[in-house]
């Protein structure tokens, strides 16, 4: 395929995806009426564009987030722009962003830290090769690669320390020795069998968006490490409309899955913020959570059937039922196994007809605590829209700083905002107020009822509707925020996000205490510039919420910025646990938070996980070292 | 702590201190200007401004209170409406209000009062306050002053106003609320009223807890409370109370605040306003009920000079740091409004309480008068002036060696002694030739000016006994201020002197051999002085260090000490200071051994006191042993040691002596002191009176 045309069509697809987030569906989606449930209905779902090619570095950045062409960049006038053409924000100029970054984090135009453009591939660690294994494997017809670039791009995820290293042109001491590209479930069965026979260490990789060091190869691993790139297993195998099920290969990337399903009027509704790049198998392996879980559920709610190839054989259920009472649910051991037990090959998810109606909304609150109380009551009354998110004051102001020069949909927003300020916002202290963004989805009448209910509750907590545009913008920014870390790096800023889940009564205290802890720890670490620590509530449940923290500081003057950063993040995590929060809501444990597992569950629980691992994988073939 | 005084020791140039009163005079800062000054205290950064009614409403709406209300409704079958009304009533009774005008008016009056009674000034260690001002912005703070006088919280509030520190919300006793006008005035200045005991009333406990929590968490004001629970009437620190401390610590332990800073504050007085009242109270004559008219009558005292006051803000204790090693996630698996502290937390809470009291003690300031009281109390029947001066000088040297800071004003010790005798002439009489000062006799005055409002008839003692005892008690109280410095070495002295009666220079001893005696005496006096629990060895070490510093013993080899030539005087002195306590305890045990009747706990101390009063003329029996405080401390200690058992019959607590144990304890005490004389008939008489009853 010609990469150029491929690129263009991909961009178009990307725009389409985003368009779905920001525009109500104009026409009623056509429903596919097929009732066939056999294995031979592959033709129903036409495989569309695949976002991540075999050579992912052709499209994706080598040492940063996302697409090659998309990044925040300071232009010659000293104004920050967003480059590329894939996003609504692409090509726009954000005049307020640099002053904001100077004020809140202390960046200076002439204090920069460029990343090494091209990594010297000759310096990449030599692979440990197991020739017998390679020979046997090549007989199966699977693609095998020992190309240094292939190995490099699959050796890391997106934690701060990994990217910091890559930007310096360095790699970990140990990276995958070879990459295997299985084509289907049977390939994986063969692969695992051979790995057992030749004692090979296997590490599965999907989109590679992990932020828990899950892909890092254990330094002391002396066996050959074969990283299993699942992205070539990216087909929707079949769709069963009667039972609203779809069987999908685990390597499919989120946006491809949704696009293909949308073509036949369906969706899974699972939209994690990383859905452009992360894979279905990765979602299952880390217990992912989607933005619209209030309507569609989290991955564990969507999952009806899953196949995992382990050294003991394939672990799966022999029926495909909505629920069953047959001892502990084995799916719960596969969900969150983080590549330590086997390779997830095929997943059967619930699917839903595409929603008829999508509406955005936003509410301003005088302060964060009131906002939390409102979200809690919304959750209590079970009238939460598909997504409801509450940003704290600093993020609210950050959102303002991201305002582009008036153009397109943004001009109306700004006008709306101005009017809004003049007429309504009096009495709100800009230093305390915060905003909640809403996304309603579903049947128009239901959406209308929900809107009414939510705004009524908001009024009780001095929350005022602040317009549809504001909400729409918030969700659009979701996808570009991840790109901000890279421009931060350029100006000597380290930044990271991390998340937790916490009972309602502790949300406000936890947010305040963790932010305080971050500030105190940054001072301890000798940070000389203002620290940004901000949070938002991104998910609501009956019993609590998911909270996301963003943390950024300029490291100029620190001997070891990564070490300092880790000290701050660990302090923050310690505070989270002390405040009754969890180790993670959906990022998982990996190797980054392994040290907290013993504080999160009891010894007996850790032992249970270990003994399951011991049974399924006694030789530690899946030796990524994640979790416990 | 550094020595805060210049070597010249002039009160005017106390380094590190400012004089709140003096300063204002110099700047011609009139009282009126004080009361109308700008007041811009620093504010806690997470504080949301709110009205004081909102504070108690928040407490009312809290999860804990709602939960308890539901419990009460269910279990006591009351209507929800009634319980809520009751709760609201309690909260209104509790809550403080905030009226800056009233406060300024009160400030005006208080400032004037302070001027008129504290001629020498009110001193504040300003450097710590500067640091404190910054800390207040970042964390909620709790002031924890020592409690010796009613003046404590008024002075502290005026000091806060003067220094632009936020005014505290003060946990005050209910007795003030009863005062007409003043009750509300104090309330307007931040006092909120707590019942003395509310252990069983769960609704009250919940309301009070939440009220304190919401103030603490939002940081409306610094919290202020007295860890000793009540005013110490005897000059010594009291053992800490843990209830309110736990309430204060709970928001941190349950992660409702990032941190809480405790600021122990030592407030020391040259002369207490309540010195007389306390003297009577310790003899069992009830204190007059707090009333505004009583206050007005008491204003007669405003004509006297009470010297100076020292307000010492101590280094803060961060709960975060203090409890840092405990995992707060233990509270993650149940609702936070249910009060549950882990046993570890309770253990460290107790240690924290002691830490605070010890810190308060450590930062007290002492006057030469306290040193003189220490000497005088060794000579209850009087001594000549020369001897008084000589011993005061000797003690000064000892105390200098041990870095116990005393405000020795300028001039010779002789001048200081005579000046103080004049100042305290209402307690001390000096007899003898004016021209030959050293020969004149100094003795505790037997003439007292009866304090109005005291009903002597309700006492166990006859008026004459009271008359001749009360000044001894008062002087004992001044002496008591210093005793915590001496108690540890003194317990060692008892042990060293037990065998031979006197110490021979050159004797070598191993501190481990002292341990059993040290432990026995420490356990016995545990109510009397502050000993941190489970720190027996540390206490022994501190005592030895004192002796080393005074050159009474030297370390020889690894773990062995040798007595020096001059040791005997010091050891005898240390022994004699504390003999009065052991004597009092011994007598208490004798009473228990010889009395055959059944004793109810509340009335027992009075009975002991009455019996001791009957043998007051016996050699070795001293006036101070009539102190009810000492007697009840003895009884509590004996209960704690298991020598007495207390059991309940029909809601009454009965005290049951355990004969063998008491006999053992008495004979052990007798090894340490010259026991008071007791003839056979007195013991028998005791038995027969009991038999008659």
CSV table of N, CA, C and O in Angstrom, one decimal, chain A residues 92 403-418 469 473:
chain,number,residue,atom,x,y,z
A,92,UNK,N,-3.7,25.3,14.6
A,92,UNK,CA,-4.2,26.5,15.3
A,92,UNK,C,-3.1,27.1,16.2
A,92,UNK,O,-2.2,26.4,16.6
A,403,UNK,N,-7.1,28.1,24.7
A,403,UNK,CA,-8.0,28.7,23.7
A,403,UNK,C,-7.3,29.2,22.5
A,403,UNK,O,-6.3,29.9,22.6
A,404,UNK,N,-7.6,28.7,21.3
A,404,UNK,CA,-6.9,29.1,20.1
A,404,UNK,C,-7.4,30.5,19.7
A,404,UNK,O,-8.5,31.0,20.2
A,405,UNK,N,-6.7,31.1,18.8
A,405,UNK,CA,-7.2,32.4,18.2
A,405,UNK,C,-8.5,32.1,17.5
A,405,UNK,O,-8.7,31.0,16.9
A,406,UNK,N,-9.5,33.0,17.7
A,406,UNK,CA,-10.8,32.7,17.3
A,406,UNK,C,-10.9,32.2,15.9
A,406,UNK,O,-10.5,32.8,14.9
A,407,UNK,N,-11.5,31.0,15.8
A,407,UNK,CA,-11.6,30.3,14.5
A,407,UNK,C,-12.6,29.3,14.7
A,407,UNK,O,-12.7,28.6,15.7
A,408,UNK,N,-13.4,29.1,13.6
A,408,UNK,CA,-14.3,27.9,13.6
A,408,UNK,C,-15.2,27.8,14.8
A,408,UNK,O,-15.7,28.9,15.3
A,409,UNK,N,-15.3,26.7,15.4
A,409,UNK,CA,-16.2,26.5,16.5
A,409,UNK,C,-15.8,27.2,17.7
A,409,UNK,O,-16.5,27.4,18.6
A,410,UNK,N,-14.5,27.7,17.7
A,410,UNK,CA,-14.1,28.3,18.9
A,410,UNK,C,-14.5,29.7,19.1
A,410,UNK,O,-14.7,30.2,20.2
A,411,UNK,N,-14.8,30.4,18.0
A,411,UNK,CA,-15.2,31.8,18.1
A,411,UNK,C,-16.6,31.8,18.8
A,411,UNK,O,-16.8,32.7,19.7
A,412,UNK,N,-17.4,30.9,18.4
A,412,UNK,CA,-18.8,31.0,19.1
A,412,UNK,C,-18.6,30.7,20.6
A,412,UNK,O,-19.2,31.3,21.4
A,413,UNK,N,-17.6,29.8,20.9
A,413,UNK,CA,-17.4,29.5,22.3
A,413,UNK,C,-17.0,30.7,23.1
A,413,UNK,O,-17.5,31.0,24.1
A,414,UNK,N,-16.0,31.4,22.5
A,414,UNK,CA,-15.5,32.6,23.2
A,414,UNK,C,-16.6,33.6,23.4
A,414,UNK,O,-16.7,34.2,24.5
A,415,UNK,N,-17.3,33.9,22.3
A,415,UNK,CA,-18.4,34.8,22.5
A,415,UNK,C,-19.3,34.4,23.6
A,415,UNK,O,-19.7,35.2,24.4
A,416,UNK,N,-19.6,33.1,23.5
A,416,UNK,CA,-20.5,32.6,24.5
A,416,UNK,C,-20.0,32.8,25.9
A,416,UNK,O,-20.7,33.2,26.8
A,417,UNK,N,-18.7,32.5,26.0
A,417,UNK,CA,-18.0,32.6,27.3
A,417,UNK,C,-18.1,34.0,27.8
A,417,UNK,O,-18.4,34.3,29.0
A,418,UNK,N,-17.8,35.0,26.9
A,418,UNK,CA,-17.8,36.4,27.3
A,418,UNK,C,-19.1,36.8,27.9
A,418,UNK,O,-19.2,37.3,29.0
A,469,UNK,N,-20.9,24.3,24.0
A,469,UNK,CA,-19.6,24.5,23.3
A,469,UNK,C,-18.5,24.2,24.3
A,469,UNK,O,-17.5,23.5,24.0
A,473,UNK,N,-15.7,21.3,23.7
A,473,UNK,CA,-14.3,21.6,23.7
A,473,UNK,C,-13.5,20.8,24.7
A,473,UNK,O,-12.5,20.3,24.4
